Amino acid sequence: MMEPIFFYGFGGLAVVTALLMVTRVNPIASAVWLVVCFFAFAALFITLEAHFIGVIQVLLYAGAIMVLFIFVIMLLNIGAEELKARTMQFSGLLGGLVTIYLIVLITLGLLKNPVRFFEPLTEGYGYVAPVGRLLFTKYLVPFELTSVLLLVAIVGSVVMGKRKL
Amino acid sequence: MLRTLYQYIAPQTLAWLIVALPLAGATINGFYSLVASRFHKHASHSFTSLIGCGLPVLSFVISLLIFVTLIGFSAGQDPTMITGPLFQWVVTGNLTIDLGLKFDQLSLVMVLIVTGVGSLIHIYSMGYMGHDEGYARYFSYLNLFLFFMLLLVLGDSLVLLFVGWEGVGLCSYLLIGFWFEDPTKAAAGKKAFIVNRIGDAGFLLGMFFIYATLSSHNLPPTEHQYNFFNFEVIKHHSAYLMPVATPICLLLFLGACGKSAQIPLYVWLPDAMAGPTPVSALIHAATMVTAGIYMIARLNFLYVLSPTAMQVVAWIGAITAIFAATIGLTQTDIKKVLAYSTISQLGYMFLALGVGAFSAAIFHLMTHAFFKALLFLGAGSVIHAMGGEQDIRNFGGLKEKMPITAWTFVIGAAAISGIFPFAGFFSKDAILWHTFHGGHISLWLIGFVGAGLTAFYMFRLVGMTFFGQPQMGRGEWQKVHESPPSMGFVLLFLGVLSVIGGWVGIPEAFGGGDHFHHWLSGVFGKMVVHEGMEEGHAAEIILTVVSLLWSLHFAILASVIYAQRREWPTKMAEKFQFLYKLIFNKYWIDELYDFIIVRPLVTLSEKVFWGVIDAKVIDQYGVHGAGRLMIFWNRCVTAVQTGVVQQYLLFFVIGVVLILWGFVF
Amino acid sequence: MMITLTHYLILAAVLFCIGVFGVVVRRNILIIFMSIELMLSAVNLVFLSFSRYLGTQDGHVWVFMVLTVAAAEAAVGLGIIVALFRNKQTIYVDEVKELKG
């Protein structure tokens, strides 16, 4: 079976790139590592038979959002001279400890439950057609509401972008 | 006509109007004066007078209607009426207080006195206060006083009586300090208020005592089971109060001492003369100060249970009567003399109450209301004419200039001195006769001497004010004038009442019907009033004639001395210098109280309570300590509020960790 | 060796906590923002794992919604960052202390 290989491969890639993203000094480097991380995520999604979402992940996150990020970083033109110490002294240590402890706690909590295996799936699971059907039938109202949300976001960012209100 | 009226309005409804109308007047005039002063305009005198006098007069008319109704409709029965409870004021598990009005022979007499004399004094005030800035405010207070006084006499429970009691105390304070720009007058108001509080503490304790006693017994379950303060309920269950009647009665009597200015709490009344003279007439002579007498008369069923308390009441009354009379002999302020005479007369009423002659006390209360109001209003007329002068040594010969005032004043003086056939003659002799007949010879002797002194100082006042040679400068003499008709009319009216007011109670010994006593016997019971009266007629006549001659000779003596031989008293004073000084300085009672009670209290308050407890303990550790504690906490909390959002998030995550800890383990 | 739901959940938790670490620790607001995106993706992973486990596709729809929200958030958030930089000439959060009490 290929699944463990995919899981450990892409899972490991995601963890490593995420760690790199968090620790880089230069925001551009962080952004690029995050793009890689999102590719790994997309691969994991596809491993979970979520083909449509995997594609959307690449298109939207890696393609659109991260481009926006890099664009802003470029726009703000944060040169090397403005780079400062990466973290705050005290909270860096405390934050690290807390994060590790959080991971341990969640893992322990999950391991207390019995292991749940995946069942075989029906044909066509995770394709565009069934997900799209759900979107336009059962989840029509939330789907339409997201369009309102996007409109609000557009108006909001336009307002933000204006120099003077 | 009454029947037609009552087709539309039930008498019970009408009864509430008696109380409500003065309240409405007080409210309207109060707001009116507030609004007027807000916009810096002068309040319209005619509007204020219309409201301020019209509503009390209307109240009097309604009282008369009720009176006529009660004696007319229920012939043969007791003329009583109890309006249903208007609403339940307090309802708890074991105490109910209903608001209701009680009309019986006693409260009818009181209502007629209060509204009648009150209305007359309102009308008089129109002239007396005509030039005053606070005209509307004055009428507002006066109407409010009338409201509380009516509540006091009409309330059907001890609580309602107490509400009225406190209310009249408040109005008394407001009116004594009416000209509050003058610090001594404001201080007089404060003194009256504080001295009354001492008495009221006793009154309250007495009420609590009644409640505690009655509620500790399982009274039979009726709808009035928990109405412990209702007079009917107290009366009905007075047997339960038998063992504790003495403390209850003494505590309540302490309240009466405060309100009715008896020893040891009389000191406020002379100072209360700082108020406008009509106020002195209405509140500090005719009505409010008699509240204590009314209260004891109302609770007569309680007082007869305790012979000790009755003895105390009688002795306090008698001693006050003669004590105040002696002080009255030397006072030179016209209003102070009248104030001490009021205290003295109130003492007579308490004497009557103490010997069980409740109806005689109420009778004297009524006639006293007439002639003392007359005397005060006459004094007010003199003061008005003299432009505020109150010292009788500067008067003299005023009868030439103001005959109406002078002759009505003489009538009043004759009435208070107990000279036949004026009102006071019958009421005072009723008191003395009941005292004598009850076997209290020493009390009677005190009262008898006091009656002579009363005649003496009253006619001293008359002689120095209205007769003899004018003692003022020529220019002032020219300015003296008779008072306006609204005042003169009231004086005449009260003069007539002071003459005929006593005729309703002519005793049977003189061939009269003794109607007043019969009328009140429904409240006080026949036993107390008519204890073997029939066989004593001869003794009563002899005693009365003796005391009449006694008073008469003092009256003539005083008027002759002070009108024509003014140097005699001065010589006498020089001869008995110590005695004169003692009396002239009012036995140094005020100074004594000041030394024993006021000064130590003030010193204690300033040095200990303020200096140590308030300034050091409460301010340093309480107020400032709380502040410092808050500042300390504030520092702790602001240390957390760094303004860096990430740290907030960190705290948030730590919180999440702690919660998860709870889930996992 | 079978890959189970638990594996995916632990992976998602680890990625999420790395995001938390970034948010709590970093001073650069852009990287904080990227860490938030990482956390959102980790949550998406949980959604999809459970969808896979339950055999339904409702989770996919919700991931779709989350992606929309993320896009909107990125638009507004970056707008805020630009405005912040314009006014304060900084993108370091410890230099923005208007909330200090």
mmCIF file with all atom_site columns, C-alpha atoms in Angstrom, chain A residues 93-151:
data_model
loop_
_atom_site.group_PDB
_atom_site.id
_atom_site.type_symbol
_atom_site.label_atom_id
_atom_site.label_alt_id
_atom_site.label_comp_id
_atom_site.label_asym_id
_atom_site.label_entity_id
_atom_site.label_seq_id
_atom_site.pdbx_PDB_ins_code
_atom_site.Cartn_x
_atom_site.Cartn_y
_atom_site.Cartn_z
_atom_site.occupancy
_atom_site.B_iso_or_equiv
_atom_site.pdbx_formal_charge
_atom_site.auth_seq_id
_atom_site.auth_comp_id
_atom_site.auth_asym_id
_atom_site.auth_atom_id
_atom_site.pdbx_PDB_model_num
ATOM 1  C CA . LEU A 1 93  ? 10.772  30.307 25.675 1.00 0.00 ? 93  LEU A CA 1
ATOM 2  C CA . LEU A 1 94  ? 7.385   30.165 27.355 1.00 0.00 ? 94  LEU A CA 1
ATOM 3  C CA . GLY A 1 95  ? 5.574   29.894 24.011 1.00 0.00 ? 95  GLY A CA 1
ATOM 4  C CA . GLY A 1 96  ? 7.785   27.042 22.933 1.00 0.00 ? 96  GLY A CA 1
ATOM 5  C CA . LEU A 1 97  ? 7.206   25.146 26.141 1.00 0.00 ? 97  LEU A CA 1
ATOM 6  C CA . VAL A 1 98  ? 3.491   25.708 26.011 1.00 0.00 ? 98  VAL A CA 1
ATOM 7  C CA . THR A 1 99  ? 3.329   24.580 22.407 1.00 0.00 ? 99  THR A CA 1
ATOM 8  C CA . ILE A 1 100 ? 5.203   21.380 23.088 1.00 0.00 ? 100 ILE A CA 1
ATOM 9  C CA . TYR A 1 101 ? 3.036   20.736 26.072 1.00 0.00 ? 101 TYR A CA 1
ATOM 10 C CA . LEU A 1 102 ? -0.064  21.355 23.979 1.00 0.00 ? 102 LEU A CA 1
ATOM 11 C CA . ILE A 1 103 ? 1.089   18.838 21.389 1.00 0.00 ? 103 ILE A CA 1
ATOM 12 C CA . VAL A 1 104 ? 1.774   16.270 24.074 1.00 0.00 ? 104 VAL A CA 1
ATOM 13 C CA . LEU A 1 105 ? -1.578  16.832 25.671 1.00 0.00 ? 105 LEU A CA 1
ATOM 14 C CA . ILE A 1 106 ? -3.532  16.524 22.441 1.00 0.00 ? 106 ILE A CA 1
ATOM 15 C CA . THR A 1 107 ? -1.638  13.431 21.403 1.00 0.00 ? 107 THR A CA 1
ATOM 16 C CA . LEU A 1 108 ? -2.195  11.806 24.749 1.00 0.00 ? 108 LEU A CA 1
ATOM 17 C CA . GLY A 1 109 ? -5.846  12.730 24.586 1.00 0.00 ? 109 GLY A CA 1
ATOM 18 C CA . LEU A 1 110 ? -6.190  11.230 21.140 1.00 0.00 ? 110 LEU A CA 1
ATOM 19 C CA . LEU A 1 111 ? -4.369  8.067  22.094 1.00 0.00 ? 111 LEU A CA 1
ATOM 20 C CA . LYS A 1 112 ? -6.702  7.486  24.978 1.00 0.00 ? 112 LYS A CA 1
ATOM 21 C CA . ASN A 1 113 ? -9.467  6.855  22.473 1.00 0.00 ? 113 ASN A CA 1
ATOM 22 C CA . PRO A 1 114 ? -9.543  3.586  20.528 1.00 0.00 ? 114 PRO A CA 1
ATOM 23 C CA . VAL A 1 115 ? -7.841  3.635  17.139 1.00 0.00 ? 115 VAL A CA 1
ATOM 24 C CA . ARG A 1 116 ? -10.350 4.203  14.355 1.00 0.00 ? 116 ARG A CA 1
ATOM 25 C CA . PHE A 1 117 ? -9.715  2.672  10.944 1.00 0.00 ? 117 PHE A CA 1
ATOM 26 C CA . PHE A 1 118 ? -10.848 4.087  7.651  1.00 0.00 ? 118 PHE A CA 1
ATOM 27 C CA . GLU A 1 119 ? -13.619 2.262  5.809  1.00 0.00 ? 119 GLU A CA 1
ATOM 28 C CA . PRO A 1 120 ? -13.630 1.624  2.045  1.00 0.00 ? 120 PRO A CA 1
ATOM 29 C CA . LEU A 1 121 ? -15.290 4.438  0.162  1.00 0.00 ? 121 LEU A CA 1
ATOM 30 C CA . THR A 1 122 ? -17.970 4.668  -2.518 1.00 0.00 ? 122 THR A CA 1
ATOM 31 C CA . GLU A 1 123 ? -17.068 5.399  -6.117 1.00 0.00 ? 123 GLU A CA 1
ATOM 32 C CA . GLY A 1 124 ? -16.641 9.101  -6.950 1.00 0.00 ? 124 GLY A CA 1
ATOM 33 C CA . TYR A 1 125 ? -15.948 10.230 -3.384 1.00 0.00 ? 125 TYR A CA 1
ATOM 34 C CA . GLY A 1 126 ? -14.430 13.668 -3.182 1.00 0.00 ? 126 GLY A CA 1
ATOM 35 C CA . TYR A 1 127 ? -14.886 14.479 -6.876 1.00 0.00 ? 127 TYR A CA 1
ATOM 36 C CA . VAL A 1 128 ? -16.133 17.832 -8.025 1.00 0.00 ? 128 VAL A CA 1
ATOM 37 C CA . ALA A 1 129 ? -19.615 16.637 -8.899 1.00 0.00 ? 129 ALA A CA 1
ATOM 38 C CA . PRO A 1 130 ? -20.766 15.233 -5.506 1.00 0.00 ? 130 PRO A CA 1
ATOM 39 C CA . VAL A 1 131 ? -19.173 18.057 -3.546 1.00 0.00 ? 131 VAL A CA 1
ATOM 40 C CA . GLY A 1 132 ? -20.689 20.586 -5.910 1.00 0.00 ? 132 GLY A CA 1
ATOM 41 C CA . ARG A 1 133 ? -24.083 18.913 -5.574 1.00 0.00 ? 133 ARG A CA 1
ATOM 42 C CA . LEU A 1 134 ? -23.869 19.260 -1.796 1.00 0.00 ? 134 LEU A CA 1
ATOM 43 C CA . LEU A 1 135 ? -22.842 22.863 -2.120 1.00 0.00 ? 135 LEU A CA 1
ATOM 44 C CA . PHE A 1 136 ? -25.830 23.747 -4.242 1.00 0.00 ? 136 PHE A CA 1
ATOM 45 C CA . THR A 1 137 ? -28.435 21.716 -2.417 1.00 0.00 ? 137 THR A CA 1
ATOM 46 C CA . LYS A 1 138 ? -27.880 21.032 1.268  1.00 0.00 ? 138 LYS A CA 1
ATOM 47 C CA . TYR A 1 139 ? -25.479 23.881 1.930  1.00 0.00 ? 139 TYR A CA 1
ATOM 48 C CA . LEU A 1 140 ? -26.974 26.412 -0.461 1.00 0.00 ? 140 LEU A CA 1
ATOM 49 C CA . VAL A 1 141 ? -27.682 29.069 2.140  1.00 0.00 ? 141 VAL A CA 1
ATOM 50 C CA . PRO A 1 142 ? -24.240 28.995 3.812  1.00 0.00 ? 142 PRO A CA 1
ATOM 51 C CA . PHE A 1 143 ? -22.668 28.961 0.375  1.00 0.00 ? 143 PHE A CA 1
ATOM 52 C CA . GLU A 1 144 ? -24.590 32.073 -0.626 1.00 0.00 ? 144 GLU A CA 1
ATOM 53 C CA . LEU A 1 145 ? -23.690 33.678 2.674  1.00 0.00 ? 145 LEU A CA 1
ATOM 54 C CA . THR A 1 146 ? -20.003 33.179 1.910  1.00 0.00 ? 146 THR A CA 1
ATOM 55 C CA . SER A 1 147 ? -20.523 35.311 -1.159 1.00 0.00 ? 147 SER A CA 1
ATOM 56 C CA . VAL A 1 148 ? -21.826 38.073 1.093  1.00 0.00 ? 148 VAL A CA 1
ATOM 57 C CA . LEU A 1 149 ? -18.776 37.561 3.284  1.00 0.00 ? 149 LEU A CA 1
ATOM 58 C CA . LEU A 1 150 ? -16.506 37.956 0.324  1.00 0.00 ? 150 LEU A CA 1
ATOM 59 C CA . LEU A 1 151 ? -18.309 41.120 -0.697 1.00 0.00 ? 151 LEU A CA 1
#
